[in-house]
Short mmCIF file of C-alpha atoms in Angstrom, two decimals:
data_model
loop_
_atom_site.label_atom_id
_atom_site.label_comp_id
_atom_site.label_asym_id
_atom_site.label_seq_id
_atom_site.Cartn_x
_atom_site.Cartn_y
_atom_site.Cartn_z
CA UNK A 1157 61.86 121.64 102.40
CA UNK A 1158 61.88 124.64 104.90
CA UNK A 1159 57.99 125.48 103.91
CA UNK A 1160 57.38 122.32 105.59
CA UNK A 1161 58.27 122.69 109.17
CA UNK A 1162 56.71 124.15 112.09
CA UNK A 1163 56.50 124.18 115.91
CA UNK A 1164 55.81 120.44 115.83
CA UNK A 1165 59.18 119.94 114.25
CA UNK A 1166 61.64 117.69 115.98
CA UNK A 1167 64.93 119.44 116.85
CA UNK A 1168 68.25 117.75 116.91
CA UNK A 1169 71.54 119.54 117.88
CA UNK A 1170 74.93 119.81 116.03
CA UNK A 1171 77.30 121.12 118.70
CA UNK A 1172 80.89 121.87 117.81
CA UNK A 1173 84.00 124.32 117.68
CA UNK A 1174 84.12 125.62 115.19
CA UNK A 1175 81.11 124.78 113.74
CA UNK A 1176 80.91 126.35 110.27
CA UNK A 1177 82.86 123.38 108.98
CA UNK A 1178 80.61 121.13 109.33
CA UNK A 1179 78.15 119.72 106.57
CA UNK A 1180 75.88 117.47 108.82
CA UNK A 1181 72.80 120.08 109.60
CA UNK A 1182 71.54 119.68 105.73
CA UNK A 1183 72.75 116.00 105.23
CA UNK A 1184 70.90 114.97 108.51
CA UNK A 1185 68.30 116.83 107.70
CA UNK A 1186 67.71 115.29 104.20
CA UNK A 1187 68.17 111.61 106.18
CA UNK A 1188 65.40 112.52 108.73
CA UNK A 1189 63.27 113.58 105.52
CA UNK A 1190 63.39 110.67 103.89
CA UNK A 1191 62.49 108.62 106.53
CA UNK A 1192 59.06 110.92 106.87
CA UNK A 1193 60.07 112.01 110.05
CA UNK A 1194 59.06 115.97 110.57
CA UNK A 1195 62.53 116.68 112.13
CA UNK A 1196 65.47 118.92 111.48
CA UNK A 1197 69.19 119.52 112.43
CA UNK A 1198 70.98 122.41 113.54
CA UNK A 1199 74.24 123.60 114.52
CA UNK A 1200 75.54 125.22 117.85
CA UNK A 1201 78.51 126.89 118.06
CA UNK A 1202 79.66 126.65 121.53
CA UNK A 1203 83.23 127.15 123.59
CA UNK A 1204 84.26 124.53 125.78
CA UNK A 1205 83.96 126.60 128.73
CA UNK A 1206 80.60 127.03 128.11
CA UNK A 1207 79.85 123.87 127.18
CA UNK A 1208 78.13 122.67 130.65
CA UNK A 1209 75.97 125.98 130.83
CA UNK A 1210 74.97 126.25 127.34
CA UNK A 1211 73.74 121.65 127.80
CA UNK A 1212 71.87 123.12 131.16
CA UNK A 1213 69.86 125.21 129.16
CA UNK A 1214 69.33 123.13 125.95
CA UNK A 1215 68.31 120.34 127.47
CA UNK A 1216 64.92 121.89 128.93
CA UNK A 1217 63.97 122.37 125.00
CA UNK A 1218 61.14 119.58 125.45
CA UNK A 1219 61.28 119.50 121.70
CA UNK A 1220 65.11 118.59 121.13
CA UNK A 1221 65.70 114.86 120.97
CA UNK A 1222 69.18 114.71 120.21
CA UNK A 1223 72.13 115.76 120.06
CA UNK A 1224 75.06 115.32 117.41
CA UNK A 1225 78.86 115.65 118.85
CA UNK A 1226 82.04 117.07 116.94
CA UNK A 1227 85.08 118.53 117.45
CA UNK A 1228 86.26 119.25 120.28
CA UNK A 1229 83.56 118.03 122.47
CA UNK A 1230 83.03 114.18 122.23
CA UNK A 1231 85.55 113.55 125.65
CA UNK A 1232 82.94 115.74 127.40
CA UNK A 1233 80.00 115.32 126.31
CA UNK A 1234 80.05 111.57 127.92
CA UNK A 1235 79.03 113.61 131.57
CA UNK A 1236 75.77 114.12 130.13
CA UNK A 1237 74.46 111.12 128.74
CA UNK A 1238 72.65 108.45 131.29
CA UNK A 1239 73.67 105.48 129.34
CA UNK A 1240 76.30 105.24 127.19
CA UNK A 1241 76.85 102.11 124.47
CA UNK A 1242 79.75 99.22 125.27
CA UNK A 1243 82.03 101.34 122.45
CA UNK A 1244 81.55 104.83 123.91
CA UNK A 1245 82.14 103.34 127.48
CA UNK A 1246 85.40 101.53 126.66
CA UNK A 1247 86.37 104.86 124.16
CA UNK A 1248 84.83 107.66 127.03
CA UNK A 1249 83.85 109.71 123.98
CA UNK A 1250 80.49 110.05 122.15
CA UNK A 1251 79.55 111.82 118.69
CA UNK A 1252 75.69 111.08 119.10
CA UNK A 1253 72.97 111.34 122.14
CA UNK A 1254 69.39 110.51 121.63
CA UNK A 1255 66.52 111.40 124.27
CA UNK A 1256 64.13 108.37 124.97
CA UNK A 1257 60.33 109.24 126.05
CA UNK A 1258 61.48 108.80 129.37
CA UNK A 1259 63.69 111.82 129.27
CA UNK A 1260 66.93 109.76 129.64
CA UNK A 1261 70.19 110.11 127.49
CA UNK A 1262 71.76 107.94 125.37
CA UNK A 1263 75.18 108.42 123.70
CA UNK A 1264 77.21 106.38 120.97
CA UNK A 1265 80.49 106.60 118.97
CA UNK A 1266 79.73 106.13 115.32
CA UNK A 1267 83.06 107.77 113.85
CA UNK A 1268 85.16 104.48 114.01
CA UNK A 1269 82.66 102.09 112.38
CA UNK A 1270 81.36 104.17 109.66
CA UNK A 1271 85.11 105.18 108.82
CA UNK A 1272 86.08 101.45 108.37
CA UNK A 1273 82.92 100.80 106.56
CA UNK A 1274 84.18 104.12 104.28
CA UNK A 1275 87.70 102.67 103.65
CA UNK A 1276 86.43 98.99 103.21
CA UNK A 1277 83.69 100.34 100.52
CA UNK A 1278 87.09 102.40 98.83
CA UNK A 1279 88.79 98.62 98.26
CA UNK A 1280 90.43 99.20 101.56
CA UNK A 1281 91.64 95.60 102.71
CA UNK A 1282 92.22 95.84 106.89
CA UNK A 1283 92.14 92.32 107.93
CA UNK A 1284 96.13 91.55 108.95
CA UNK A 1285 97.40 94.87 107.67
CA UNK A 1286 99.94 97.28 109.31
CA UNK A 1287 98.09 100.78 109.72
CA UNK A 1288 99.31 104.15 111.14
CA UNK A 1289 97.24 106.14 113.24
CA UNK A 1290 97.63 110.01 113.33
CA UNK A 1291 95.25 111.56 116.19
CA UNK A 1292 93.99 110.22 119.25
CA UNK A 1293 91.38 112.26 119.95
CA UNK A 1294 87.02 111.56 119.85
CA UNK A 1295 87.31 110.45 116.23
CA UNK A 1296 91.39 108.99 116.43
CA UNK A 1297 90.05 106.82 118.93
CA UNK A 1298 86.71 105.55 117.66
CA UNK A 1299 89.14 104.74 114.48
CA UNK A 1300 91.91 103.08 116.13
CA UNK A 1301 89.30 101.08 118.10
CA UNK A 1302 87.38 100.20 115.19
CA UNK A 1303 90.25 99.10 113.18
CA UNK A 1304 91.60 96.89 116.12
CA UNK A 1305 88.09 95.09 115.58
CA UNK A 1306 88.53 95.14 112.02
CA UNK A 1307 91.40 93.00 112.51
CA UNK A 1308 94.73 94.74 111.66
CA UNK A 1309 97.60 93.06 112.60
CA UNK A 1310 99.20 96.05 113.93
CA UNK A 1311 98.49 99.76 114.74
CA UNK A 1312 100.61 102.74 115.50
CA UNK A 1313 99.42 105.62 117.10
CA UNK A 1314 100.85 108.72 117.39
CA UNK A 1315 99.42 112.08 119.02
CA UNK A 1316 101.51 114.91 120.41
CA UNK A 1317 99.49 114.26 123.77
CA UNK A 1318 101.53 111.42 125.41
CA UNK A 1319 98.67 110.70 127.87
CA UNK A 1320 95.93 110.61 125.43
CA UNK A 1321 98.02 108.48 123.41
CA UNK A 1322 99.31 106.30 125.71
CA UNK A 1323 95.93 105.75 127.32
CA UNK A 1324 94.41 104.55 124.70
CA UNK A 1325 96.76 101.99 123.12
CA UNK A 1326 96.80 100.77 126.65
CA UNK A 1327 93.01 100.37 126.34
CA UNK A 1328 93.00 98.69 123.11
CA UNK A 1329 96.20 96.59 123.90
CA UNK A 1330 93.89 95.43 126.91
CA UNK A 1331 91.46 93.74 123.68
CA UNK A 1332 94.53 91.34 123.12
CA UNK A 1333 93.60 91.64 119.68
CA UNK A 1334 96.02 93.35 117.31
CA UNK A 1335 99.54 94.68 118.19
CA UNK A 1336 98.96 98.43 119.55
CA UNK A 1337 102.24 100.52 119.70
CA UNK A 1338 103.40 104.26 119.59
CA UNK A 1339 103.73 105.70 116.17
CA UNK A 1340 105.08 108.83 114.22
CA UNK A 1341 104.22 110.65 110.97
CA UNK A 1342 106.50 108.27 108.90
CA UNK A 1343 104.36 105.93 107.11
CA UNK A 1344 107.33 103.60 105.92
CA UNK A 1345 106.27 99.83 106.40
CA UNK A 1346 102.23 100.83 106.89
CA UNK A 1347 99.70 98.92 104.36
CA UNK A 1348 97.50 102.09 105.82
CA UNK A 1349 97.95 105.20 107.13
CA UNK A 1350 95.14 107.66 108.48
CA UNK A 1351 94.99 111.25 109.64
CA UNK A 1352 92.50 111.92 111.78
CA UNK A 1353 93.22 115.28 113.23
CA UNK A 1354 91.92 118.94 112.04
CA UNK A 1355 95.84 119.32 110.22
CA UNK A 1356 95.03 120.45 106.62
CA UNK A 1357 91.81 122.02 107.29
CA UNK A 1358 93.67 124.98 106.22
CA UNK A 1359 95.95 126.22 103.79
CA UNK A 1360 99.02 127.07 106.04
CA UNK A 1361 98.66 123.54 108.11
CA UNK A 1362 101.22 121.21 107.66
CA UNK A 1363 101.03 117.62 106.17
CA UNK A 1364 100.13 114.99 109.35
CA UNK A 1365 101.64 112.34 107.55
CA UNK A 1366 104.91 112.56 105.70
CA UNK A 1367 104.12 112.77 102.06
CA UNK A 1368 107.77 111.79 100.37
CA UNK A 1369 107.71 108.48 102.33
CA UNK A 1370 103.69 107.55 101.03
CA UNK A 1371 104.08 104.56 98.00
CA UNK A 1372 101.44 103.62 95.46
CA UNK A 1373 100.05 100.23 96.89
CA UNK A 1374 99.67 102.26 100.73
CA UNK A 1375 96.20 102.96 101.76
CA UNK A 1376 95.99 106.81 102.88
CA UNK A 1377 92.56 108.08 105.08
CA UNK A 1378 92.06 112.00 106.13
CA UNK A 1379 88.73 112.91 108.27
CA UNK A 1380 88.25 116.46 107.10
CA UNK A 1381 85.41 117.38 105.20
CA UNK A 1382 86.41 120.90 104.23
CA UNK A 1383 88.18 120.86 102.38
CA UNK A 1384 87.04 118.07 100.44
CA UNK A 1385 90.09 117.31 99.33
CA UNK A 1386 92.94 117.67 101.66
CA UNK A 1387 96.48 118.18 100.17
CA UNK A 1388 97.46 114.82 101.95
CA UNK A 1389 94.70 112.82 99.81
CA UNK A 1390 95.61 114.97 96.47
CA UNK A 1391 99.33 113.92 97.47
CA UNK A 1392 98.49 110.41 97.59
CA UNK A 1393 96.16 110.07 94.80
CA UNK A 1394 98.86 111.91 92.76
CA UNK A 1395 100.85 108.50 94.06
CA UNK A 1396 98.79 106.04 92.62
CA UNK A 1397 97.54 105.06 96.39
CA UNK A 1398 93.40 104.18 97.05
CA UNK A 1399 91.98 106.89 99.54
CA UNK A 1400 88.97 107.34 101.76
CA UNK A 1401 87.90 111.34 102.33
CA UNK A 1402 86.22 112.93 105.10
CA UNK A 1403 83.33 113.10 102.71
CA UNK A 1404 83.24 108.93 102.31
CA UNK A 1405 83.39 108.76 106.23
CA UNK A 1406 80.18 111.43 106.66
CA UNK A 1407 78.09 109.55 104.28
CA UNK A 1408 79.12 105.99 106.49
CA UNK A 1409 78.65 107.94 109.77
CA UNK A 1410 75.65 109.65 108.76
CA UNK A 1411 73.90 106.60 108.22
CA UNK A 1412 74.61 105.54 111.49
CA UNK A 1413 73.93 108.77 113.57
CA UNK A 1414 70.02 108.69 112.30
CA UNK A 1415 69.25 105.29 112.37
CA UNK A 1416 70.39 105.89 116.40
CA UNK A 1417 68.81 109.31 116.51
CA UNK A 1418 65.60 107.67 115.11
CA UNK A 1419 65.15 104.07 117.09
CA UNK A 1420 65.54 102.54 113.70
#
């Protein structure tokens, strides 16, 4: 595959912190591959401080047409795009930007839609369901969003940012579609219950969603890819519950990101 690319190669950006996490440079890669374009991923490892300096610079690459957004830059890197989709608008975050011929950005939120497309391809059953929300961050709130859409009855939040939080079940109460309300890390009385936050990408984290009060017929959903299996899935597989991984999401989201990145 590497034998194959050159300095007409198309350039697209992963840009994150950290960064070694993430599994989307060879995955995207592989996607732009198979769809014969001559293109290729990479990651950037980049502070938020830097952030605006480093998108200055990276930007004048006449070769780079897009860019791929993770954690914990999605909030900001909405300033740079020119256009921005009706769901990264409403959400203010983005996890992809694409470069037309005209040299103008585009940005999108793909991390709510390809998660519900994940959890509803893992027998996950949304439509007038009570879910739990953990994390209201770029991904939390492409999620809860998306799952408002999907049609869940009711959805608690909860995020130890009030503002964040409240914000954005304000915002999605605003829909008038499902019931949006503050939540906690209890799960009791949830058909679903989803982490979204970096808690468990490592071995001293604690749970984000209390284990002892997770039953067999719940749904449970974690984000993190790495590692692939969090302890909070293990915990509720071990519990007889259906499960969606960070893994199922990336393959949903992934689809998404290049089909955008691509004009397909």
């Amino acid at each position: 595959m590497l034998e194959n690319y050159s300095g007409a190669t198309r350039v697209h950006v992963i840009v994150g912190d950290p960064i070694a996490q993430v599994k989307s440079p060879y995955g995207v890669t592989q996607a732009f591959e198979s769809q014969g374009r001559d293109a290729i991923c990479v990651p950037a490892h980049v502070a938020p401080a830097d952030l605006t300096d480093w998108w200055a610079g990276t930007k004048r690459a006449q070769n780079i047409d897009g860019l791929i957004v993770t954690v914990p830059h999605k909030f900001a890197c909405t300033a740079f795009c020119d256009e921005l989709s009706e769901r990264a608008a409403f959400l203010g975050t983005v996890n992809t930007v694409r470069r037309d011929k005209q040299g103008r950005w585009h940005g999108d939120m793909f991390d709510g839609l390809g998660y519900v497309r994940a959890m509803e391809n893992n027998g996950c059953v949304l439509k007038n369901k009570r879910a739990l929300l953990v994390g209201a961050g770029g991904a939390g709130s492409a999620i809860a969003h998306s799952l408002v859409l999907a049609g869940v009855s009711e959805l608690a939040i909860h995020d130890p940012d009030n503002q964040r939080r409240q914000s954005l079940i304000d915002r999605l109460n605003s829909l008038k579609l499902g019931k949006v309300t503050q939540g906690s890390s209890d799960p009791t009385g949830f058909d679903v219950a989803v982490n979204a936050t970096p808690i468990g990408m490592k071995e001293s984290d604690p749970t984000p969603i209390d284990v002892t009060k997770i039953n067999g017929d719940m749904f449970i959903g974690c984000v993190i890819t790495a590692p692939a299996i969090t302890p909070l899935i293990a915990d509720a597989r071990a519990k007889g519950c259906k499960t969606v991984t960070g893994a199922d999401m990336f393959a949903q989201v992934r689809e998404l990101m290049v089909n955008f990145l691509l004009e397909i």
